[in-house]
């Protein structure tokens, strides 16, 4: 019975690990719901904003807003990278980083400078090691991210854009498709991609108080903020979903391991018994 | 039945109110506005203050907003409320904080790494994971 004690110890430790992964799995399962509710709650705002902006785009503005004009030369590109604060969520973050690195490489090959704004501790940990500018960072958003926490970072990039230190801006996050699937999404924030909703038949113009240009500026800033906020929420939901799946497979693996170990333990025990019996029989025969 | 107007009050974080109203009173930037059904289309900024929604039943509901935007179409009023107090210097402070945090993130950056190098490392980690997966499958069989 030499190895059996060790095996028992191993089984115990795997069982403890399984307890932890099970707990994490269940916690994430309940958090997905909350995150999804948050996602849902923030949608009407973004939708209305888009409608108004679409409408404003048809209005006669004195000059087009800088956020809507495509620049001829793209020399500097900004990325808002939204990652999770915590790990143990499968390949969620690394999948995104891999996609991003691919894009970064392409830009660098074209001689384009890169700037990033990072949200989430995991992104900070990753980009710290890279030779890429980090112009702003936000961490520890918690379970209920607030728009307030993001405003600062967004202002930094918008100012950069306005002062032509950035020619294009992207946001990258994990899109929540469903509990099993999350997709890396990298979409363009600035210049605003032209909207294709052209319902000109219902055309009317607003009364503007104050001027249309000032209002458009405010609207665009808020629109971008809400887009980034929405992306953060999607990423949060994805995080919980990915963690749940990862923890579920970890628990399953632990169960398999326990089964295997038990088999080994039983074999060892049986071997010891057989050996003892044969020793006794052998001893009795000798007498 | 055009004696009511549909009113939506939303913020980036939640839907606050949605329903019919006989009148909506909002704190516009250039003065308070009382919006009755079939108001002319209008777009304006809002000051922080109270939004009063008078329901068709005559009851009143109050919501506090810290500024935002207001859009009026003949049968719909949309209040896009800000979730936070917005002012130039406050935003500036938030921006500064974000920048500082970025500097902190860079400060304990041990040694710079090229994108290509990081890519190689990631690929390596991915390959290791794939190998582990294959190994596990073999074990099962």
JSON list of N, CA and C in Angstrom, two decimals, chain A residues 41-42 44-45 48 52 101 105 108 127-132 135-137 139 146-148 151-153 155-156 204 206-207 209-210 215 218-219 222 225 229 253 256, chain B residues 8 11-15 29 41-45 69 71 73 78 80 82-84 86 91-92 94-95 98-99 101-102 105 108-109 113-115 118-119 121-122 136 140:
[
{"chain": "A", "resi": 41, "resn": "UNK", "atom": "N", "xyz": [-30.63, 47.44, -21.12]},
{"chain": "A", "resi": 41, "resn": "UNK", "atom": "CA", "xyz": [-31.09, 48.72, -20.60]},
{"chain": "A", "resi": 41, "resn": "UNK", "atom": "C", "xyz": [-30.43, 49.89, -21.32]},
{"chain": "A", "resi": 42, "resn": "UNK", "atom": "N", "xyz": [-29.23, 49.68, -21.80]},
{"chain": "A", "resi": 42, "resn": "UNK", "atom": "CA", "xyz": [-28.52, 50.81, -22.39]},
{"chain": "A", "resi": 42, "resn": "UNK", "atom": "C", "xyz": [-28.80, 50.95, -23.88]},
{"chain": "A", "resi": 44, "resn": "UNK", "atom": "N", "xyz": [-31.76, 51.48, -25.68]},
{"chain": "A", "resi": 44, "resn": "UNK", "atom": "CA", "xyz": [-32.64, 52.53, -26.20]},
{"chain": "A", "resi": 44, "resn": "UNK", "atom": "C", "xyz": [-31.90, 53.85, -26.40]},
{"chain": "A", "resi": 45, "resn": "UNK", "atom": "N", "xyz": [-31.02, 54.17, -25.48]},
{"chain": "A", "resi": 45, "resn": "UNK", "atom": "CA", "xyz": [-30.28, 55.42, -25.55]},
{"chain": "A", "resi": 45, "resn": "UNK", "atom": "C", "xyz": [-29.48, 55.50, -26.84]},
{"chain": "A", "resi": 48, "resn": "UNK", "atom": "N", "xyz": [-31.74, 55.80, -29.95]},
{"chain": "A", "resi": 48, "resn": "UNK", "atom": "CA", "xyz": [-32.30, 57.14, -30.17]},
{"chain": "A", "resi": 48, "resn": "UNK", "atom": "C", "xyz": [-31.24, 58.10, -30.65]},
{"chain": "A", "resi": 52, "resn": "UNK", "atom": "N", "xyz": [-31.23, 60.39, -34.10]},
{"chain": "A", "resi": 52, "resn": "UNK", "atom": "CA", "xyz": [-31.10, 61.84, -34.15]},
{"chain": "A", "resi": 52, "resn": "UNK", "atom": "C", "xyz": [-29.90, 62.24, -35.01]},
{"chain": "A", "resi": 101, "resn": "UNK", "atom": "N", "xyz": [-2.97, 42.28, -32.42]},
{"chain": "A", "resi": 101, "resn": "UNK", "atom": "CA", "xyz": [-1.56, 42.27, -32.81]},
{"chain": "A", "resi": 101, "resn": "UNK", "atom": "C", "xyz": [-1.43, 42.16, -34.31]},
{"chain": "A", "resi": 105, "resn": "UNK", "atom": "N", "xyz": [0.35, 45.03, -36.50]},
{"chain": "A", "resi": 105, "resn": "UNK", "atom": "CA", "xyz": [1.48, 44.72, -37.37]},
{"chain": "A", "resi": 105, "resn": "UNK", "atom": "C", "xyz": [1.25, 45.34, -38.76]},
{"chain": "A", "resi": 108, "resn": "UNK", "atom": "N", "xyz": [1.77, 49.04, -38.59]},
{"chain": "A", "resi": 108, "resn": "UNK", "atom": "CA", "xyz": [3.18, 49.38, -38.43]},
{"chain": "A", "resi": 108, "resn": "UNK", "atom": "C", "xyz": [3.95, 49.18, -39.72]},
{"chain": "A", "resi": 127, "resn": "UNK", "atom": "N", "xyz": [-0.52, 45.22, -22.61]},
{"chain": "A", "resi": 127, "resn": "UNK", "atom": "CA", "xyz": [0.07, 46.29, -23.41]},
{"chain": "A", "resi": 127, "resn": "UNK", "atom": "C", "xyz": [1.26, 46.94, -22.73]},
{"chain": "A", "resi": 128, "resn": "UNK", "atom": "N", "xyz": [1.40, 46.69, -21.43]},
{"chain": "A", "resi": 128, "resn": "UNK", "atom": "CA", "xyz": [2.57, 47.20, -20.72]},
{"chain": "A", "resi": 128, "resn": "UNK", "atom": "C", "xyz": [3.84, 46.64, -21.36]},
{"chain": "A", "resi": 129, "resn": "UNK", "atom": "N", "xyz": [3.75, 45.42, -21.83]},
{"chain": "A", "resi": 129, "resn": "UNK", "atom": "CA", "xyz": [4.94, 44.77, -22.36]},
{"chain": "A", "resi": 129, "resn": "UNK", "atom": "C", "xyz": [5.21, 45.15, -23.81]},
{"chain": "A", "resi": 130, "resn": "UNK", "atom": "N", "xyz": [4.24, 45.82, -24.42]},
{"chain": "A", "resi": 130, "resn": "UNK", "atom": "CA", "xyz": [4.38, 46.15, -25.84]},
{"chain": "A", "resi": 130, "resn": "UNK", "atom": "C", "xyz": [4.94, 47.55, -26.01]},
{"chain": "A", "resi": 131, "resn": "UNK", "atom": "N", "xyz": [5.57, 47.76, -27.14]},
{"chain": "A", "resi": 131, "resn": "UNK", "atom": "CA", "xyz": [6.05, 49.10, -27.44]},
{"chain": "A", "resi": 131, "resn": "UNK", "atom": "C", "xyz": [4.98, 49.87, -28.19]},
{"chain": "A", "resi": 132, "resn": "UNK", "atom": "N", "xyz": [3.90, 50.13, -27.51]},
{"chain": "A", "resi": 132, "resn": "UNK", "atom": "CA", "xyz": [2.80, 50.86, -28.13]},
{"chain": "A", "resi": 132, "resn": "UNK", "atom": "C", "xyz": [2.41, 51.97, -27.16]},
{"chain": "A", "resi": 135, "resn": "UNK", "atom": "N", "xyz": [-2.36, 56.08, -24.21]},
{"chain": "A", "resi": 135, "resn": "UNK", "atom": "CA", "xyz": [-2.64, 57.48, -23.88]},
{"chain": "A", "resi": 135, "resn": "UNK", "atom": "C", "xyz": [-3.59, 57.60, -22.71]},
{"chain": "A", "resi": 136, "resn": "UNK", "atom": "N", "xyz": [-4.38, 56.60, -22.45]},
{"chain": "A", "resi": 136, "resn": "UNK", "atom": "CA", "xyz": [-5.25, 56.65, -21.28]},
{"chain": "A", "resi": 136, "resn": "UNK", "atom": "C", "xyz": [-5.62, 55.24, -20.87]},
{"chain": "A", "resi": 137, "resn": "UNK", "atom": "N", "xyz": [-5.99, 55.10, -19.61]},
{"chain": "A", "resi": 137, "resn": "UNK", "atom": "CA", "xyz": [-6.30, 53.76, -19.12]},
{"chain": "A", "resi": 137, "resn": "UNK", "atom": "C", "xyz": [-7.35, 53.83, -18.02]},
{"chain": "A", "resi": 139, "resn": "UNK", "atom": "N", "xyz": [-9.31, 51.16, -15.20]},
{"chain": "A", "resi": 139, "resn": "UNK", "atom": "CA", "xyz": [-9.32, 49.80, -14.67]},
{"chain": "A", "resi": 139, "resn": "UNK", "atom": "C", "xyz": [-10.33, 49.66, -13.55]},
{"chain": "A", "resi": 146, "resn": "UNK", "atom": "N", "xyz": [-19.84, 52.12, -14.98]},
{"chain": "A", "resi": 146, "resn": "UNK", "atom": "CA", "xyz": [-20.61, 53.34, -15.15]},
{"chain": "A", "resi": 146, "resn": "UNK", "atom": "C", "xyz": [-19.97, 54.18, -16.24]},
{"chain": "A", "resi": 147, "resn": "UNK", "atom": "N", "xyz": [-20.83, 54.88, -16.94]},
{"chain": "A", "resi": 147, "resn": "UNK", "atom": "CA", "xyz": [-20.36, 55.71, -18.03]},
{"chain": "A", "resi": 147, "resn": "UNK", "atom": "C", "xyz": [-19.32, 56.71, -17.52]},
{"chain": "A", "resi": 148, "resn": "UNK", "atom": "N", "xyz": [-19.57, 57.18, -16.31]},
{"chain": "A", "resi": 148, "resn": "UNK", "atom": "CA", "xyz": [-18.69, 58.16, -15.69]},
{"chain": "A", "resi": 148, "resn": "UNK", "atom": "C", "xyz": [-17.23, 57.71, -15.70]},
{"chain": "A", "resi": 151, "resn": "UNK", "atom": "N", "xyz": [-15.66, 58.29, -19.22]},
{"chain": "A", "resi": 151, "resn": "UNK", "atom": "CA", "xyz": [-15.64, 59.61, -19.85]},
{"chain": "A", "resi": 151, "resn": "UNK", "atom": "C", "xyz": [-14.23, 60.16, -20.02]},
{"chain": "A", "resi": 152, "resn": "UNK", "atom": "N", "xyz": [-13.42, 60.00, -18.96]},
{"chain": "A", "resi": 152, "resn": "UNK", "atom": "CA", "xyz": [-12.07, 60.57, -19.01]},
{"chain": "A", "resi": 152, "resn": "UNK", "atom": "C", "xyz": [-11.26, 60.01, -20.17]},
{"chain": "A", "resi": 153, "resn": "UNK", "atom": "N", "xyz": [-11.23, 58.68, -20.26]},
{"chain": "A", "resi": 153, "resn": "UNK", "atom": "CA", "xyz": [-10.44, 58.05, -21.32]},
{"chain": "A", "resi": 153, "resn": "UNK", "atom": "C", "xyz": [-10.94, 58.47, -22.70]},
{"chain": "A", "resi": 155, "resn": "UNK", "atom": "N", "xyz": [-12.49, 61.17, -23.50]},
{"chain": "A", "resi": 155, "resn": "UNK", "atom": "CA", "xyz": [-12.16, 62.57, -23.78]},
{"chain": "A", "resi": 155, "resn": "UNK", "atom": "C", "xyz": [-10.73, 62.69, -24.30]},
{"chain": "A", "resi": 156, "resn": "UNK", "atom": "N", "xyz": [-9.84, 61.91, -23.72]},
{"chain": "A", "resi": 156, "resn": "UNK", "atom": "CA", "xyz": [-8.44, 61.96, -24.16]},
{"chain": "A", "resi": 156, "resn": "UNK", "atom": "C", "xyz": [-8.34, 61.65, -25.65]},
{"chain": "A", "resi": 204, "resn": "UNK", "atom": "N", "xyz": [-37.91, 66.53, -42.34]},
{"chain": "A", "resi": 204, "resn": "UNK", "atom": "CA", "xyz": [-38.24, 67.83, -41.79]},
{"chain": "A", "resi": 204, "resn": "UNK", "atom": "C", "xyz": [-37.01, 68.31, -41.06]},
{"chain": "A", "resi": 206, "resn": "UNK", "atom": "N", "xyz": [-35.26, 70.39, -37.74]},
{"chain": "A", "resi": 206, "resn": "UNK", "atom": "CA", "xyz": [-35.53, 70.79, -36.37]},
{"chain": "A", "resi": 206, "resn": "UNK", "atom": "C", "xyz": [-35.40, 72.29, -36.21]},
{"chain": "A", "resi": 207, "resn": "UNK", "atom": "N", "xyz": [-35.96, 72.75, -35.11]},
{"chain": "A", "resi": 207, "resn": "UNK", "atom": "CA", "xyz": [-35.58, 74.08, -34.63]},
{"chain": "A", "resi": 207, "resn": "UNK", "atom": "C", "xyz": [-34.39, 73.81, -33.72]},
{"chain": "A", "resi": 209, "resn": "UNK", "atom": "N", "xyz": [-31.73, 74.92, -30.83]},
{"chain": "A", "resi": 209, "resn": "UNK", "atom": "CA", "xyz": [-31.41, 75.86, -29.76]},
{"chain": "A", "resi": 209, "resn": "UNK", "atom": "C", "xyz": [-30.20, 75.34, -29.03]},
{"chain": "A", "resi": 210, "resn": "UNK", "atom": "N", "xyz": [-29.06, 75.83, -29.04]},
{"chain": "A", "resi": 210, "resn": "UNK", "atom": "CA", "xyz": [-28.54, 76.91, -29.89]},
{"chain": "A", "resi": 210, "resn": "UNK", "atom": "C", "xyz": [-28.30, 76.37, -31.31]},
{"chain": "A", "resi": 215, "resn": "UNK", "atom": "N", "xyz": [-24.80, 71.65, -31.24]},
{"chain": "A", "resi": 215, "resn": "UNK", "atom": "CA", "xyz": [-25.57, 70.49, -30.80]},
{"chain": "A", "resi": 215, "resn": "UNK", "atom": "C", "xyz": [-24.99, 69.21, -31.35]},
{"chain": "A", "resi": 218, "resn": "UNK", "atom": "N", "xyz": [-22.04, 68.02, -29.36]},
{"chain": "A", "resi": 218, "resn": "UNK", "atom": "CA", "xyz": [-22.44, 67.37, -28.11]},
{"chain": "A", "resi": 218, "resn": "UNK", "atom": "C", "xyz": [-23.00, 65.98, -28.36]},
{"chain": "A", "resi": 219, "resn": "UNK", "atom": "N", "xyz": [-23.81, 65.89, -29.38]},
{"chain": "A", "resi": 219, "resn": "UNK", "atom": "CA", "xyz": [-24.44, 64.61, -29.69]},
{"chain": "A", "resi": 219, "resn": "UNK", "atom": "C", "xyz": [-23.40, 63.56, -30.08]},
{"chain": "A", "resi": 222, "resn": "UNK", "atom": "N", "xyz": [-21.44, 62.33, -27.12]},
{"chain": "A", "resi": 222, "resn": "UNK", "atom": "CA", "xyz": [-22.23, 61.40, -26.31]},
{"chain": "A", "resi": 222, "resn": "UNK", "atom": "C", "xyz": [-22.46, 60.09, -27.03]},
{"chain": "A", "resi": 225, "resn": "UNK", "atom": "N", "xyz": [-19.39, 58.07, -26.62]},
{"chain": "A", "resi": 225, "resn": "UNK", "atom": "CA", "xyz": [-19.33, 57.57, -25.25]},
{"chain": "A", "resi": 225, "resn": "UNK", "atom": "C", "xyz": [-20.27, 56.39, -25.06]},
{"chain": "A", "resi": 229, "resn": "UNK", "atom": "N", "xyz": [-19.38, 52.61, -24.10]},
{"chain": "A", "resi": 229, "resn": "UNK", "atom": "CA", "xyz": [-20.01, 52.06, -22.90]},
{"chain": "A", "resi": 229, "resn": "UNK", "atom": "C", "xyz": [-20.70, 50.74, -23.22]},
{"chain": "A", "resi": 253, "resn": "UNK", "atom": "N", "xyz": [-13.19, 18.30, -16.37]},
{"chain": "A", "resi": 253, "resn": "UNK", "atom": "CA", "xyz": [-11.85, 17.70, -16.41]},
{"chain": "A", "resi": 253, "resn": "UNK", "atom": "C", "xyz": [-11.46, 17.17, -15.04]},
{"chain": "A", "resi": 256, "resn": "UNK", "atom": "N", "xyz": [-13.17, 13.93, -14.44]},
{"chain": "A", "resi": 256, "resn": "UNK", "atom": "CA", "xyz": [-12.50, 12.84, -15.15]},
{"chain": "A", "resi": 256, "resn": "UNK", "atom": "C", "xyz": [-11.24, 12.39, -14.43]},
{"chain": "B", "resi": 8, "resn": "UNK", "atom": "N", "xyz": [-40.23, 59.55, -23.95]},
{"chain": "B", "resi": 8, "resn": "UNK", "atom": "CA", "xyz": [-39.19, 58.60, -23.56]},
{"chain": "B", "resi": 8, "resn": "UNK", "atom": "C", "xyz": [-38.11, 59.34, -22.80]},
{"chain": "B", "resi": 11, "resn": "UNK", "atom": "N", "xyz": [-31.32, 57.12, -20.32]},
{"chain": "B", "resi": 11, "resn": "UNK", "atom": "CA", "xyz": [-29.93, 57.51, -20.11]},
{"chain": "B", "resi": 11, "resn": "UNK", "atom": "C", "xyz": [-29.09, 56.39, -20.69]},
{"chain": "B", "resi": 12, "resn": "UNK", "atom": "N", "xyz": [-27.79, 56.61, -20.75]},
{"chain": "B", "resi": 12, "resn": "UNK", "atom": "CA", "xyz": [-26.92, 55.60, -21.35]},
{"chain": "B", "resi": 12, "resn": "UNK", "atom": "C", "xyz": [-26.96, 54.31, -20.55]},
{"chain": "B", "resi": 13, "resn": "UNK", "atom": "N", "xyz": [-27.36, 54.40, -19.29]},
{"chain": "B", "resi": 13, "resn": "UNK", "atom": "CA", "xyz": [-27.31, 53.20, -18.45]},
{"chain": "B", "resi": 13, "resn": "UNK", "atom": "C", "xyz": [-28.66, 52.54, -18.24]},
{"chain": "B", "resi": 14, "resn": "UNK", "atom": "N", "xyz": [-29.75, 53.28, -18.46]},
{"chain": "B", "resi": 14, "resn": "UNK", "atom": "CA", "xyz": [-31.05, 52.66, -18.20]},
{"chain": "B", "resi": 14, "resn": "UNK", "atom": "C", "xyz": [-32.16, 53.42, -18.89]},
{"chain": "B", "resi": 15, "resn": "UNK", "atom": "N", "xyz": [-33.27, 52.72, -19.08]},
{"chain": "B", "resi": 15, "resn": "UNK", "atom": "CA", "xyz": [-34.46, 53.38, -19.59]},
{"chain": "B", "resi": 15, "resn": "UNK", "atom": "C", "xyz": [-35.22, 53.87, -18.36]},
{"chain": "B", "resi": 29, "resn": "UNK", "atom": "N", "xyz": [-31.86, 74.54, -22.10]},
{"chain": "B", "resi": 29, "resn": "UNK", "atom": "CA", "xyz": [-30.69, 75.38, -21.83]},
{"chain": "B", "resi": 29, "resn": "UNK", "atom": "C", "xyz": [-31.04, 76.85, -21.92]},
{"chain": "B", "resi": 41, "resn": "UNK", "atom": "N", "xyz": [-40.90, 70.25, -34.29]},
{"chain": "B", "resi": 41, "resn": "UNK", "atom": "CA", "xyz": [-39.65, 69.50, -34.08]},
{"chain": "B", "resi": 41, "resn": "UNK", "atom": "C", "xyz": [-38.56, 70.43, -33.53]},
{"chain": "B", "resi": 42, "resn": "UNK", "atom": "N", "xyz": [-37.88, 69.96, -32.54]},
{"chain": "B", "resi": 42, "resn": "UNK", "atom": "CA", "xyz": [-36.89, 70.83, -31.90]},
{"chain": "B", "resi": 42, "resn": "UNK", "atom": "C", "xyz": [-35.79, 69.98, -31.29]},
{"chain": "B", "resi": 43, "resn": "UNK", "atom": "N", "xyz": [-34.62, 70.55, -31.29]},
{"chain": "B", "resi": 43, "resn": "UNK", "atom": "CA", "xyz": [-33.48, 69.85, -30.71]},
{"chain": "B", "resi": 43, "resn": "UNK", "atom": "C", "xyz": [-32.74, 70.84, -29.82]},
{"chain": "B", "resi": 44, "resn": "UNK", "atom": "N", "xyz": [-32.52, 70.48, -28.59]},
{"chain": "B", "resi": 44, "resn": "UNK", "atom": "CA", "xyz": [-31.82, 71.42, -27.72]},
{"chain": "B", "resi": 44, "resn": "UNK", "atom": "C", "xyz": [-31.09, 70.69, -26.61]},
{"chain": "B", "resi": 45, "resn": "UNK", "atom": "N", "xyz": [-30.25, 71.44, -25.92]},
{"chain": "B", "resi": 45, "resn": "UNK", "atom": "CA", "xyz": [-29.55, 70.88, -24.77]},
{"chain": "B", "resi": 45, "resn": "UNK", "atom": "C", "xyz": [-30.38, 71.14, -23.52]},
{"chain": "B", "resi": 69, "resn": "UNK", "atom": "N", "xyz": [-29.82, 65.92, -23.61]},
{"chain": "B", "resi": 69, "resn": "UNK", "atom": "CA", "xyz": [-30.32, 66.45, -24.88]},
{"chain": "B", "resi": 69, "resn": "UNK", "atom": "C", "xyz": [-31.81, 66.20, -24.94]},
{"chain": "B", "resi": 71, "resn": "UNK", "atom": "N", "xyz": [-35.03, 65.94, -27.77]},
{"chain": "B", "resi": 71, "resn": "UNK", "atom": "CA", "xyz": [-35.46, 65.91, -29.15]},
{"chain": "B", "resi": 71, "resn": "UNK", "atom": "C", "xyz": [-36.98, 65.88, -29.16]},
{"chain": "B", "resi": 73, "resn": "UNK", "atom": "N", "xyz": [-40.25, 65.46, -31.71]},
{"chain": "B", "resi": 73, "resn": "UNK", "atom": "CA", "xyz": [-40.91, 65.25, -32.98]},
{"chain": "B", "resi": 73, "resn": "UNK", "atom": "C", "xyz": [-42.40, 65.39, -32.67]},
{"chain": "B", "resi": 78, "resn": "UNK", "atom": "N", "xyz": [-38.15, 62.87, -26.78]},
{"chain": "B", "resi": 78, "resn": "UNK", "atom": "CA", "xyz": [-37.10, 62.01, -26.23]},
{"chain": "B", "resi": 78, "resn": "UNK", "atom": "C", "xyz": [-36.17, 62.85, -25.38]},
{"chain": "B", "resi": 80, "resn": "UNK", "atom": "N", "xyz": [-32.71, 62.56, -23.66]},
{"chain": "B", "resi": 80, "resn": "UNK", "atom": "CA", "xyz": [-31.51, 61.74, -23.54]},
{"chain": "B", "resi": 80, "resn": "UNK", "atom": "C", "xyz": [-30.73, 62.31, -22.37]},
{"chain": "B", "resi": 82, "resn": "UNK", "atom": "N", "xyz": [-28.07, 62.72, -19.34]},
{"chain": "B", "resi": 82, "resn": "UNK", "atom": "CA", "xyz": [-26.70, 62.35, -18.99]},
{"chain": "B", "resi": 82, "resn": "UNK", "atom": "C", "xyz": [-26.74, 61.61, -17.67]},
{"chain": "B", "resi": 83, "resn": "UNK", "atom": "N", "xyz": [-25.80, 60.69, -17.50]},
{"chain": "B", "resi": 83, "resn": "UNK", "atom": "CA", "xyz": [-25.82, 59.96, -16.24]},
{"chain": "B", "resi": 83, "resn": "UNK", "atom": "C", "xyz": [-24.98, 60.68, -15.20]},
{"chain": "B", "resi": 84, "resn": "UNK", "atom": "N", "xyz": [-24.10, 61.52, -15.66]},
{"chain": "B", "resi": 84, "resn": "UNK", "atom": "CA", "xyz": [-23.19, 62.15, -14.71]},
{"chain": "B", "resi": 84, "resn": "UNK", "atom": "C", "xyz": [-23.23, 63.66, -14.89]},
{"chain": "B", "resi": 86, "resn": "UNK", "atom": "N", "xyz": [-21.98, 66.89, -16.02]},
{"chain": "B", "resi": 86, "resn": "UNK", "atom": "CA", "xyz": [-21.00, 67.18, -17.06]},
{"chain": "B", "resi": 86, "resn": "UNK", "atom": "C", "xyz": [-20.61, 68.65, -17.01]},
{"chain": "B", "resi": 91, "resn": "UNK", "atom": "N", "xyz": [-14.82, 67.04, -16.80]},
{"chain": "B", "resi": 91, "resn": "UNK", "atom": "CA", "xyz": [-14.38, 66.14, -17.85]},
{"chain": "B", "resi": 91, "resn": "UNK", "atom": "C", "xyz": [-12.86, 66.16, -17.93]},
{"chain": "B", "resi": 92, "resn": "UNK", "atom": "N", "xyz": [-12.33, 67.38, -17.81]},
{"chain": "B", "resi": 92, "resn": "UNK", "atom": "CA", "xyz": [-10.87, 67.54, -17.88]},
{"chain": "B", "resi": 92, "resn": "UNK", "atom": "C", "xyz": [-10.20, 66.73, -16.79]},
{"chain": "B", "resi": 94, "resn": "UNK", "atom": "N", "xyz": [-11.36, 64.12, -15.28]},
{"chain": "B", "resi": 94, "resn": "UNK", "atom": "CA", "xyz": [-11.48, 62.69, -15.57]},
{"chain": "B", "resi": 94, "resn": "UNK", "atom": "C", "xyz": [-10.45, 62.27, -16.61]},
{"chain": "B", "resi": 95, "resn": "UNK", "atom": "N", "xyz": [-10.26, 63.15, -17.60]},
{"chain": "B", "resi": 95, "resn": "UNK", "atom": "CA", "xyz": [-9.28, 62.84, -18.65]},
{"chain": "B", "resi": 95, "resn": "UNK", "atom": "C", "xyz": [-7.88, 62.74, -18.05]},
{"chain": "B", "resi": 98, "resn": "UNK", "atom": "N", "xyz": [-7.37, 59.51, -16.27]},
{"chain": "B", "resi": 98, "resn": "UNK", "atom": "CA", "xyz": [-7.16, 58.39, -17.20]},
{"chain": "B", "resi": 98, "resn": "UNK", "atom": "C", "xyz": [-5.73, 58.40, -17.73]},
{"chain": "B", "resi": 99, "resn": "UNK", "atom": "N", "xyz": [-5.24, 59.62, -17.98]},
{"chain": "B", "resi": 99, "resn": "UNK", "atom": "CA", "xyz": [-3.86, 59.74, -18.49]},
{"chain": "B", "resi": 99, "resn": "UNK", "atom": "C", "xyz": [-2.87, 59.28, -17.45]},
{"chain": "B", "resi": 101, "resn": "UNK", "atom": "N", "xyz": [-3.32, 57.23, -15.09]},
{"chain": "B", "resi": 101, "resn": "UNK", "atom": "CA", "xyz": [-3.37, 55.78, -14.93]},
{"chain": "B", "resi": 101, "resn": "UNK", "atom": "C", "xyz": [-2.56, 55.10, -16.05]},
{"chain": "B", "resi": 102, "resn": "UNK", "atom": "N", "xyz": [-2.66, 55.68, -17.23]},
{"chain": "B", "resi": 102, "resn": "UNK", "atom": "CA", "xyz": [-1.90, 55.13, -18.35]},
{"chain": "B", "resi": 102, "resn": "UNK", "atom": "C", "xyz": [-0.41, 55.23, -18.07]},
{"chain": "B", "resi": 105, "resn": "UNK", "atom": "N", "xyz": [0.63, 52.66, -15.80]},
{"chain": "B", "resi": 105, "resn": "UNK", "atom": "CA", "xyz": [0.69, 51.36, -16.48]},
{"chain": "B", "resi": 105, "resn": "UNK", "atom": "C", "xyz": [2.01, 51.21, -17.24]},
{"chain": "B", "resi": 108, "resn": "UNK", "atom": "N", "xyz": [5.75, 50.80, -14.87]},
{"chain": "B", "resi": 108, "resn": "UNK", "atom": "CA", "xyz": [6.40, 49.56, -14.48]},
{"chain": "B", "resi": 108, "resn": "UNK", "atom": "C", "xyz": [6.46, 48.57, -15.65]},
{"chain": "B", "resi": 109, "resn": "UNK", "atom": "N", "xyz": [6.61, 49.16, -16.79]},
{"chain": "B", "resi": 109, "resn": "UNK", "atom": "CA", "xyz": [6.85, 48.35, -17.98]},
{"chain": "B", "resi": 109, "resn": "UNK", "atom": "C", "xyz": [8.33, 47.98, -17.93]},
{"chain": "B", "resi": 113, "resn": "UNK", "atom": "N", "xyz": [8.67, 45.56, -25.81]},
{"chain": "B", "resi": 113, "resn": "UNK", "atom": "CA", "xyz": [8.68, 44.36, -26.62]},
{"chain": "B", "resi": 113, "resn": "UNK", "atom": "C", "xyz": [8.07, 44.72, -27.97]},
{"chain": "B", "resi": 114, "resn": "UNK", "atom": "N", "xyz": [8.65, 44.21, -29.01]},
{"chain": "B", "resi": 114, "resn": "UNK", "atom": "CA", "xyz": [8.10, 44.50, -30.32]},
{"chain": "B", "resi": 114, "resn": "UNK", "atom": "C", "xyz": [6.81, 43.72, -30.51]},
{"chain": "B", "resi": 115, "resn": "UNK", "atom": "N", "xyz": [5.99, 44.28, -31.37]},
{"chain": "B", "resi": 115, "resn": "UNK", "atom": "CA", "xyz": [4.71, 43.61, -31.66]},
{"chain": "B", "resi": 115, "resn": "UNK", "atom": "C", "xyz": [4.96, 42.19, -32.16]},
{"chain": "B", "resi": 118, "resn": "UNK", "atom": "N", "xyz": [5.77, 39.81, -29.38]},
{"chain": "B", "resi": 118, "resn": "UNK", "atom": "CA", "xyz": [4.60, 39.45, -28.60]},
{"chain": "B", "resi": 118, "resn": "UNK", "atom": "C", "xyz": [3.74, 38.46, -29.36]},
{"chain": "B", "resi": 119, "resn": "UNK", "atom": "N", "xyz": [3.67, 38.71, -30.66]},
{"chain": "B", "resi": 119, "resn": "UNK", "atom": "CA", "xyz": [2.87, 37.83, -31.49]},
{"chain": "B", "resi": 119, "resn": "UNK", "atom": "C", "xyz": [3.43, 36.41, -31.45]},
{"chain": "B", "resi": 121, "resn": "UNK", "atom": "N", "xyz": [5.18, 35.12, -29.06]},
{"chain": "B", "resi": 121, "resn": "UNK", "atom": "CA", "xyz": [4.93, 34.52, -27.75]},
{"chain": "B", "resi": 121, "resn": "UNK", "atom": "C", "xyz": [3.51, 34.01, -27.63]},
{"chain": "B", "resi": 122, "resn": "UNK", "atom": "N", "xyz": [2.58, 34.82, -28.16]},
{"chain": "B", "resi": 122, "resn": "UNK", "atom": "CA", "xyz": [1.18, 34.41, -28.10]},
{"chain": "B", "resi": 122, "resn": "UNK", "atom": "C", "xyz": [0.97, 33.14, -28.91]},
{"chain": "B", "resi": 136, "resn": "UNK", "atom": "N", "xyz": [-4.87, 15.65, -24.13]},
{"chain": "B", "resi": 136, "resn": "UNK", "atom": "CA", "xyz": [-5.98, 15.27, -23.27]},
{"chain": "B", "resi": 136, "resn": "UNK", "atom": "C", "xyz": [-6.91, 14.31, -24.00]},
{"chain": "B", "resi": 140, "resn": "UNK", "atom": "N", "xyz": [-8.00, 10.35, -23.11]},
{"chain": "B", "resi": 140, "resn": "UNK", "atom": "CA", "xyz": [-9.37, 9.86, -22.98]},
{"chain": "B", "resi": 140, "resn": "UNK", "atom": "C", "xyz": [-9.52, 8.54, -23.70]}
]
